[in-house]
Amino acid sequence: MTGMMMKNIWFNWKSWWRPLNNKYNYLVLKLGVSILLVGLGFRFIFSRSNGFSLDSNVPFQDIAAGSAVNLSWTNSAAPLVNLSLPENKSTPSKGKCDLLIGDWIHNPKGPLYTNESCKWIEGHQNCMKNGRPDTGYLYWRWKPRDCELPQLNPERFLELMRNKAWALIGDSITRNHIQSLICILSKVEEAVQIYHDKDYRSRKWLFPSYNFTMSVIWSPFLAQADIFEDYNGVSTSEIELQLDKLDTNWTEQYKNLDYIMFSSGKWYVKTAIYYENSTILGCHYCPKRNLTELGFDFAYRKVLKNFFKYITESNHKGVVFYRTSTPDHFEFGEWFSGGTCNRTEPIKENEFPLNELIKILRRIELEEFRYASSRASEKGVNLKLFDVTSLSLLRPDGHPGPYRYFQPFAEDKNAKIISDCLHWCLPGPIDSWNDLLMEMVVNTTT
């Protein structure tokens, strides 16, 4: 990172908490650092798997010298929810249990694919190719405590999906997830890419023998947003977010999809002006404008209410999942101060704290899902929560870390490399999300 960029980012960071009341300063300072970490990862979505070279001067291709993000919220005094959600328990085919309560156990078989066998792994997620020396993180699987969770059977999955259409809709973690699933399914039949937009943000694949399509649709807010950023994430103006208008990139395709998984949240911490009825309502961190500070949590809740209303009133006969926010695992500092994620195996419960940002996003997600779930049942809409927060929190060993870059220590074994502790290596822990997904799909279709 250039010195000027670091200086600008540091200036923006310090300005976040200065106007706030003193009693909140320490918490907001901590939260502000967490937000920087989140912002780092989003530019992943712009990188391509077919040879694109990333700019090593810009961490994760997202931090912009000219743009600012901030953390403030309108109801911070409200209690934060626990990780677990008693409602929406899934019932595996081999017996009743909560799939979300469990442990990571050794899996000597390892992943269903390798970093060399799947061509859909993007460079920044190919940890082994980039030089990660340990491989133990590959040999674990999620085991619920009261039942068995089989490893995803790609052939059976494809049979279940014959003549159907899937879409995963959200940001870069969504893209991380769909690449994992496509790598697994490609062990049976190689996926054929049949569409991509000009920036490779949205893509579509076909499994020809099954007439099955899988899409990733780039929609980080789920709502309509004008984003004024260049390829390197440098912003020329605030994001303009329409709180009452959903993103047509996905709504126009929604009725034609049999299975859909949505996720959002982390982009809401960016500087934005909020609109409703085409009129400015307020903003999130816009000190140079004479606008009401509403906080990112206000906007996230507003959009999720609108989003779930659309889903529950759609009369859609497919299956709709909402994925909860996922944690990062920086230790001993943050991205700009030497923070790392160098662990090599899973941890036990309560060994790693969930950062405050994810707690806030998660509280909103669970509260809005609870309300929407009851309405969905009345309307006959099949709405499910895909809650991977707690099991993912136990895998600090699964991130690229410095191996987000190709052979980062080839020239200097003591090189100072900015770590990626947000996204997931492929293969890696994110593959187990698909075991859970398979079980939930089976329960829906059988």
Coordinates of C-alpha atoms in Angstrom, one line a residue:
M1 CA 0.0 0.0 0.0
T2 CA 1.3 3.4 -0.8
G3 CA 2.1 5.9 1.9
M4 CA -0.4 8.4 0.6
M5 CA -3.2 5.8 0.6
M6 CA -2.3 4.7 4.1
K7 CA -2.3 8.3 5.3
N8 CA -5.7 9.0 3.8
I9 CA -7.2 5.8 5.2
W10 CA -5.8 6.6 8.6
F11 CA -7.3 10.1 8.5
N12 CA -10.7 8.8 7.5
W13 CA -10.5 6.2 10.3
K14 CA -9.7 8.7 13.0
S15 CA -12.5 11.0 11.9
W16 CA -15.1 8.3 12.4
W17 CA -15.2 8.5 16.2
R18 CA -14.1 12.0 17.0
P19 CA -17.6 13.6 16.9
L20 CA -19.2 10.9 19.1
N21 CA -19.8 11.0 22.8
N22 CA -16.8 10.1 25.0
K23 CA -18.5 7.1 26.6
Y24 CA -18.9 5.4 23.2
N25 CA -15.4 6.2 21.9
Y26 CA -13.7 3.0 22.9
L27 CA -16.4 0.8 21.5
V28 CA -16.7 2.7 18.3
L29 CA -12.9 2.7 17.9
K30 CA -12.9 -1.0 18.1
L31 CA -15.8 -1.3 15.7
G32 CA -14.3 1.1 13.3
V33 CA -11.2 -1.1 13.0
S34 CA -13.5 -4.1 12.4
I35 CA -15.2 -2.2 9.6
L36 CA -11.9 -1.6 7.8
L37 CA -11.4 -5.3 7.8
V38 CA -14.7 -5.9 6.2
G39 CA -14.1 -3.3 3.6
L40 CA -10.9 -5.0 2.5
G41 CA -12.7 -8.1 1.2
F42 CA -15.4 -6.7 -1.0
R43 CA -13.1 -6.0 -4.0
F44 CA -12.6 -9.7 -4.3
I45 CA -15.7 -9.8 -6.4
F46 CA -14.0 -7.9 -9.1
S47 CA -11.1 -10.2 -9.6
R48 CA -11.3 -13.0 -12.2
S49 CA -10.1 -16.6 -12.2
N50 CA -8.8 -16.5 -15.8
G51 CA -5.4 -14.8 -15.2
F52 CA -6.3 -11.4 -13.9
S53 CA -3.4 -9.9 -11.9
L54 CA -4.3 -8.1 -8.7
D55 CA -2.8 -4.8 -7.7
S56 CA -0.6 -5.6 -4.7
N57 CA -0.6 -2.0 -3.6
V58 CA -4.3 -2.1 -2.7
P59 CA -5.2 -4.6 0.1
F60 CA -7.9 -7.0 -1.2
Q61 CA -8.6 -4.6 -4.0
D62 CA -11.1 -2.6 -1.9
I63 CA -9.7 0.0 0.4
A64 CA -10.0 3.3 -1.3
A65 CA -7.9 6.3 -0.5
G66 CA -10.7 8.6 -1.5
S67 CA -13.7 6.8 0.2
A68 CA -14.6 6.5 3.8
V69 CA -16.6 4.1 5.8
N70 CA -18.0 4.6 9.3
L71 CA -19.7 2.7 12.1
S72 CA -22.5 4.2 13.9
W73 CA -25.9 2.9 14.7
T74 CA -29.2 4.1 16.0
N75 CA -30.1 1.5 18.6
S76 CA -26.8 0.4 20.0
A77 CA -28.2 0.0 23.4
A78 CA -30.3 -2.9 22.4
P79 CA -29.1 -6.3 23.5
L80 CA -27.2 -8.3 21.0
V81 CA -28.6 -11.7 20.1
N82 CA -26.9 -15.0 20.9
L83 CA -25.2 -17.0 18.1
S84 CA -27.8 -19.7 18.2
L85 CA -31.4 -19.4 16.9
P86 CA -33.8 -21.9 18.5
E87 CA -36.3 -21.5 15.7
N88 CA -35.7 -22.9 12.2
K89 CA -34.0 -26.1 13.4
S90 CA -33.3 -28.5 10.5
T91 CA -34.2 -32.1 10.7
P92 CA -31.7 -34.5 9.1
S93 CA -32.9 -37.6 7.3
K94 CA -31.2 -39.8 9.9
G95 CA -32.8 -38.3 13.0
K96 CA -33.9 -35.1 14.6
C97 CA -31.2 -32.7 15.8
D98 CA -30.0 -29.2 15.5
L99 CA -27.5 -29.2 12.6
L100 CA -26.0 -26.0 13.9
I101 CA -24.8 -27.4 17.3
G102 CA -21.7 -29.4 16.8
D103 CA -18.0 -29.6 16.4
W104 CA -15.4 -29.8 13.7
I105 CA -14.0 -33.4 13.7
H106 CA -11.1 -35.0 11.8
N107 CA -12.0 -36.0 8.2
P108 CA -9.2 -38.2 6.9
K109 CA -10.8 -38.3 3.4
G110 CA -10.3 -34.7 2.9
P111 CA -12.1 -32.5 0.4
L112 CA -14.0 -33.7 -2.6
Y113 CA -11.8 -31.7 -5.0
T114 CA -8.3 -30.2 -5.0
N115 CA -6.9 -26.8 -5.8
E116 CA -5.6 -28.2 -9.0
S117 CA -8.6 -30.2 -10.1
C118 CA -11.0 -27.2 -10.1
K119 CA -10.5 -24.4 -12.6
W120 CA -13.1 -22.1 -10.9
I121 CA -10.9 -21.3 -7.9
E122 CA -9.8 -17.7 -8.2
G123 CA -6.2 -16.8 -7.5
H124 CA -6.7 -15.1 -4.1
Q125 CA -8.5 -18.2 -2.8
N126 CA -6.0 -20.8 -4.1
C127 CA -4.1 -20.9 -0.8
M128 CA -2.0 -24.0 -1.7
K129 CA -1.0 -22.7 -5.1
N130 CA 0.0 -19.4 -3.4
G131 CA 2.3 -21.3 -1.1
R132 CA 0.4 -22.0 2.1
P133 CA 2.7 -24.6 3.7
D134 CA 0.2 -26.5 6.0
T135 CA -2.6 -28.7 4.8
G136 CA -4.2 -29.8 8.0
Y137 CA -7.0 -27.3 7.6
L138 CA -8.3 -29.5 4.7
Y139 CA -9.0 -32.5 6.9
W140 CA -12.0 -31.5 9.0
R141 CA -15.7 -31.7 8.7
W142 CA -18.7 -30.3 10.6
K143 CA -20.4 -32.9 12.9
P144 CA -23.7 -32.1 14.6
R145 CA -23.6 -33.5 18.1
D146 CA -26.9 -35.4 17.9
C147 CA -26.9 -36.8 14.4
E148 CA -24.8 -37.5 11.3
L149 CA -24.3 -34.9 8.6
P150 CA -23.2 -36.7 5.4
Q151 CA -20.7 -35.1 3.1
L152 CA -22.4 -33.7 0.1
N153 CA -23.0 -36.3 -2.6
P154 CA -22.5 -34.4 -5.9
E155 CA -24.1 -37.0 -8.1
R156 CA -27.2 -37.1 -5.9
F157 CA -27.3 -33.3 -5.7
L158 CA -27.2 -33.0 -9.5
E159 CA -30.0 -35.5 -9.8
L160 CA -32.1 -33.6 -7.4
M161 CA -31.4 -30.4 -9.4
R162 CA -32.2 -31.9 -12.8
N163 CA -34.0 -29.2 -15.0
K164 CA -33.7 -26.7 -12.2
A165 CA -32.1 -23.3 -11.6
W166 CA -30.1 -22.1 -8.6
A167 CA -28.8 -18.6 -7.8
L168 CA -26.7 -17.2 -5.0
I169 CA -27.2 -13.5 -4.6
G170 CA -25.0 -11.1 -2.6
D171 CA -21.3 -10.0 -2.3
S172 CA -17.9 -11.6 -2.5
I173 CA -18.5 -14.2 0.2
T174 CA -21.4 -15.4 -1.9
R175 CA -19.1 -15.8 -4.8
N176 CA -16.6 -17.6 -2.6
H177 CA -19.4 -20.0 -1.7
I178 CA -20.7 -20.7 -5.2
Q179 CA -17.2 -21.5 -6.4
S180 CA -16.9 -24.1 -3.6
L181 CA -20.2 -25.7 -4.7
I182 CA -19.3 -25.7 -8.4
C183 CA -15.9 -27.3 -7.7
I184 CA -17.7 -30.1 -5.8
L185 CA -20.3 -30.7 -8.5
S186 CA -17.7 -30.5 -11.2
K187 CA -16.3 -33.8 -9.9
V188 CA -19.4 -35.4 -11.6
E189 CA -19.6 -33.1 -14.7
E190 CA -17.6 -30.1 -15.5
A191 CA -19.6 -26.9 -15.3
V192 CA -19.8 -24.8 -18.4
Q193 CA -19.8 -21.0 -18.0
I194 CA -22.5 -19.6 -20.2
Y195 CA -22.7 -16.0 -19.0
H196 CA -20.7 -13.3 -17.3
D197 CA -21.1 -9.6 -17.1
K198 CA -18.2 -7.3 -18.1
D199 CA -16.6 -7.2 -14.7
Y200 CA -17.2 -10.9 -13.9
R201 CA -19.3 -9.9 -11.0
S202 CA -22.3 -12.0 -12.1
R203 CA -21.9 -15.4 -13.8
K204 CA -23.9 -18.3 -14.8
W205 CA -22.9 -22.0 -15.3
L206 CA -24.6 -25.0 -16.9
F207 CA -24.3 -28.7 -16.1
P208 CA -25.4 -29.9 -19.5
S209 CA -26.3 -33.5 -18.8
Y210 CA -28.7 -32.3 -16.0
N211 CA -30.0 -29.1 -17.6
F212 CA -29.1 -27.5 -14.3
T213 CA -27.9 -23.9 -14.1
M214 CA -26.2 -22.1 -11.2
S215 CA -25.8 -18.4 -11.1
V216 CA -24.1 -15.9 -8.9
I217 CA -25.7 -12.5 -9.0
W218 CA -23.8 -9.5 -7.7
S219 CA -26.0 -7.5 -5.4
P220 CA -24.2 -6.5 -2.3
F221 CA -27.1 -4.4 -0.9
L222 CA -30.0 -6.4 -2.4
A223 CA -31.5 -3.0 -3.0
Q224 CA -30.9 -0.5 -5.8
A225 CA -27.6 1.2 -5.4
D226 CA -25.5 3.5 -7.5
I227 CA -21.9 2.8 -6.6
F228 CA -19.3 5.3 -7.8
E229 CA -16.1 3.3 -7.5
D230 CA -13.5 2.4 -10.0
Y231 CA -11.9 -1.1 -10.4
N232 CA -9.5 -0.5 -7.5
G233 CA -12.3 0.6 -5.1
V234 CA -11.5 4.4 -5.3
S235 CA -14.7 6.3 -4.8
T236 CA -15.6 9.6 -6.4
S237 CA -18.8 10.1 -4.5
E238 CA -21.0 8.5 -1.8
I239 CA -23.0 5.4 -2.6
E240 CA -26.7 6.3 -3.4
L241 CA -28.9 3.7 -1.9
Q242 CA -32.6 3.4 -2.5
L243 CA -34.0 1.9 0.7
D244 CA -37.4 1.2 -0.8
K245 CA -36.3 -0.2 -4.2
L246 CA -34.9 -3.7 -4.5
D247 CA -32.2 -4.5 -7.0
T248 CA -33.7 -5.4 -10.4
N249 CA -30.5 -7.5 -11.1
W250 CA -32.2 -10.2 -9.1
T251 CA -35.9 -9.3 -8.9
E252 CA -36.2 -9.7 -12.7
Q253 CA -34.9 -13.3 -12.5
Y254 CA -36.5 -14.2 -9.2
K255 CA -39.6 -15.9 -10.5
N256 CA -37.6 -18.2 -12.8
L257 CA -35.4 -19.6 -10.0
D258 CA -36.1 -22.8 -8.1
Y259 CA -33.6 -22.3 -5.4
I260 CA -32.2 -19.0 -4.2
M261 CA -29.8 -18.0 -1.5
F262 CA -29.5 -14.4 -0.4
S263 CA -27.0 -12.6 1.8
S264 CA -26.0 -9.1 2.5
G265 CA -24.9 -6.7 5.3
K266 CA -21.2 -5.8 5.1
W267 CA -21.5 -3.3 2.3
Y268 CA -23.8 -1.2 4.5
V269 CA -20.9 0.1 6.5
K270 CA -19.7 2.2 3.6
T271 CA -20.4 5.9 3.2
A272 CA -23.9 6.2 1.6
I273 CA -26.7 8.6 1.1
Y274 CA -30.1 7.0 1.7
Y275 CA -33.2 7.7 -0.5
E276 CA -36.8 6.8 0.0
N277 CA -39.5 7.7 -2.6
S278 CA -36.7 9.2 -4.7
T279 CA -36.1 11.8 -1.9
I280 CA -33.0 12.0 0.3
L281 CA -33.8 10.6 3.7
G282 CA -30.4 10.9 5.4
C283 CA -27.1 9.2 5.2
H284 CA -24.4 7.2 6.9
Y285 CA -21.2 9.1 7.6
C286 CA -21.5 12.1 5.4
P287 CA -19.9 14.9 7.5
K288 CA -19.5 17.3 4.5
R289 CA -23.2 17.2 3.8
N290 CA -26.0 18.8 5.8
L291 CA -27.9 15.5 6.2
T292 CA -29.3 13.5 9.1
E293 CA -27.0 10.7 10.2
L294 CA -29.1 7.6 10.3
G295 CA -26.6 4.8 10.8
F296 CA -25.9 1.7 8.7
D297 CA -28.1 -0.4 10.9
F298 CA -31.1 1.7 10.1
A299 CA -30.6 1.2 6.4
Y300 CA -29.9 -2.5 6.7
R301 CA -33.1 -3.1 8.7
K302 CA -35.1 -0.9 6.4
V303 CA -34.0 -2.9 3.3
L304 CA -34.4 -6.3 5.0
K305 CA -38.0 -5.4 5.9
N306 CA -38.6 -4.5 2.3
F307 CA -36.8 -7.5 1.0
F308 CA -38.6 -10.0 3.2
K309 CA -41.9 -8.4 2.4
Y310 CA -41.2 -8.9 -1.3
I311 CA -40.2 -12.6 -0.6
T312 CA -43.2 -13.4 1.5
E313 CA -45.7 -11.8 -0.8
S314 CA -44.2 -13.2 -4.0
N315 CA -46.1 -16.5 -4.1
H316 CA -42.8 -18.1 -5.1
K317 CA -43.0 -21.8 -5.1
G318 CA -39.3 -22.5 -4.9
V319 CA -37.0 -22.6 -1.9
V320 CA -35.5 -19.4 -0.5
F321 CA -32.5 -19.3 1.9
Y322 CA -31.1 -16.3 3.7
R323 CA -27.5 -16.7 4.8
T324 CA -26.3 -15.0 8.0
S325 CA -23.2 -12.9 8.1
T326 CA -19.9 -14.6 8.5
P327 CA -17.0 -13.7 10.8
D328 CA -13.4 -12.7 10.2
H329 CA -10.5 -13.9 12.3
F330 CA -7.8 -11.2 12.7
E331 CA -5.6 -11.6 15.7
F332 CA -2.7 -9.5 17.2
G333 CA -3.8 -6.5 15.3
E334 CA -5.9 -5.4 12.3
W335 CA -5.1 -5.6 8.7
F336 CA -3.0 -2.3 8.8
S337 CA -1.2 -3.2 12.1
G338 CA 0.1 -6.7 11.5
G339 CA -3.1 -8.6 12.2
T340 CA -2.9 -12.3 11.2
C341 CA -4.9 -15.5 11.0
N342 CA -2.1 -18.1 11.3
R343 CA -4.0 -20.8 13.2
T344 CA -3.8 -24.3 11.6
E345 CA -6.8 -26.1 13.1
P346 CA -10.3 -25.4 14.4
I347 CA -11.1 -24.0 17.8
K348 CA -13.7 -24.8 20.5
E349 CA -16.7 -22.7 21.4
N350 CA -16.0 -19.4 23.1
E351 CA -12.3 -19.3 22.1
F352 CA -12.8 -16.6 19.6
P353 CA -15.1 -13.5 20.0
L354 CA -17.5 -12.5 17.4
N355 CA -16.7 -8.9 16.5
E356 CA -19.2 -6.2 17.2
L357 CA -20.0 -5.5 13.5
I358 CA -21.2 -9.1 12.9
K359 CA -23.2 -9.0 16.2
I360 CA -25.1 -5.9 15.0
L361 CA -25.7 -7.3 11.5
R362 CA -26.7 -10.7 12.9
R363 CA -29.1 -9.2 15.4
I364 CA -31.0 -7.4 12.6
E365 CA -30.9 -10.5 10.3
L366 CA -32.4 -12.8 13.0
E367 CA -35.0 -10.4 14.1
E368 CA -36.2 -9.7 10.6
F369 CA -36.1 -13.3 9.6
R370 CA -38.2 -14.4 12.6
Y371 CA -40.9 -11.9 11.6
A372 CA -40.7 -12.9 8.0
S373 CA -40.7 -16.6 8.7
S374 CA -44.2 -16.5 10.3
R375 CA -45.6 -14.5 7.4
A376 CA -43.9 -16.9 4.9
S377 CA -45.6 -19.9 6.6
E378 CA -49.0 -18.2 6.2
K379 CA -48.3 -17.4 2.6
G380 CA -47.0 -20.8 1.7
V381 CA -43.5 -19.5 0.9
N382 CA -40.6 -21.9 1.6
L383 CA -38.2 -19.5 3.5
K384 CA -35.2 -21.0 5.4
L385 CA -32.4 -19.6 7.4
F386 CA -28.9 -20.7 6.4
D387 CA -27.1 -20.0 9.6
V388 CA -23.4 -20.6 9.2
T389 CA -22.1 -17.9 11.6
S390 CA -21.4 -20.1 14.7
L391 CA -19.8 -23.0 12.8
S392 CA -17.7 -20.6 10.7
L393 CA -16.5 -18.8 13.8
L394 CA -14.8 -22.0 14.9
R395 CA -12.5 -22.0 11.8
P396 CA -9.9 -19.3 12.1
D397 CA -7.6 -21.6 10.3
G398 CA -9.5 -21.5 7.0
H399 CA -8.6 -18.1 5.6
P400 CA -5.9 -17.2 3.0
G401 CA -4.0 -15.0 5.4
P402 CA -0.8 -13.8 3.6
Y403 CA -1.4 -16.5 1.0
R404 CA -4.1 -14.4 -0.6
Y405 CA -1.1 -13.4 -2.7
F406 CA 1.1 -15.7 -4.8
Q407 CA 4.2 -16.9 -3.0
P408 CA 4.3 -13.9 -0.7
F409 CA 7.5 -14.9 1.0
A410 CA 9.4 -16.1 -2.0
E411 CA 11.8 -13.1 -2.0
D412 CA 11.8 -12.3 1.7
K413 CA 10.7 -14.8 4.3
N414 CA 10.2 -11.9 6.7
A415 CA 8.2 -9.8 4.4
K416 CA 5.3 -7.8 5.9
I417 CA 2.2 -9.1 4.1
I418 CA -1.3 -7.8 4.7
S419 CA -3.4 -10.9 5.6
D420 CA -6.9 -11.8 4.3
C421 CA -8.7 -13.1 7.3
L422 CA -12.2 -12.6 5.9
H423 CA -12.5 -14.9 2.8
W424 CA -11.9 -18.6 2.7
C425 CA -9.4 -20.9 1.1
L426 CA -10.6 -23.3 -1.5
P427 CA -10.7 -26.1 -0.7
G428 CA -11.5 -25.3 2.9
P429 CA -14.1 -24.9 5.6
I430 CA -16.6 -23.2 3.3
D431 CA -17.0 -26.6 1.6
S432 CA -18.8 -27.9 4.7
W433 CA -21.5 -25.2 4.2
N434 CA -22.5 -27.3 1.2
D435 CA -22.9 -30.4 3.4
L436 CA -25.4 -28.4 5.4
L437 CA -27.0 -27.1 2.3
M438 CA -27.4 -30.6 0.8
E439 CA -29.2 -31.8 4.0
M440 CA -31.6 -28.8 4.0
V441 CA -32.3 -29.4 0.3
V442 CA -33.0 -33.1 0.9
N443 CA -35.4 -32.3 3.7
T444 CA -37.2 -29.9 1.4
T445 CA -37.5 -32.3 -1.6
T446 CA -38.2 -35.6 0.1

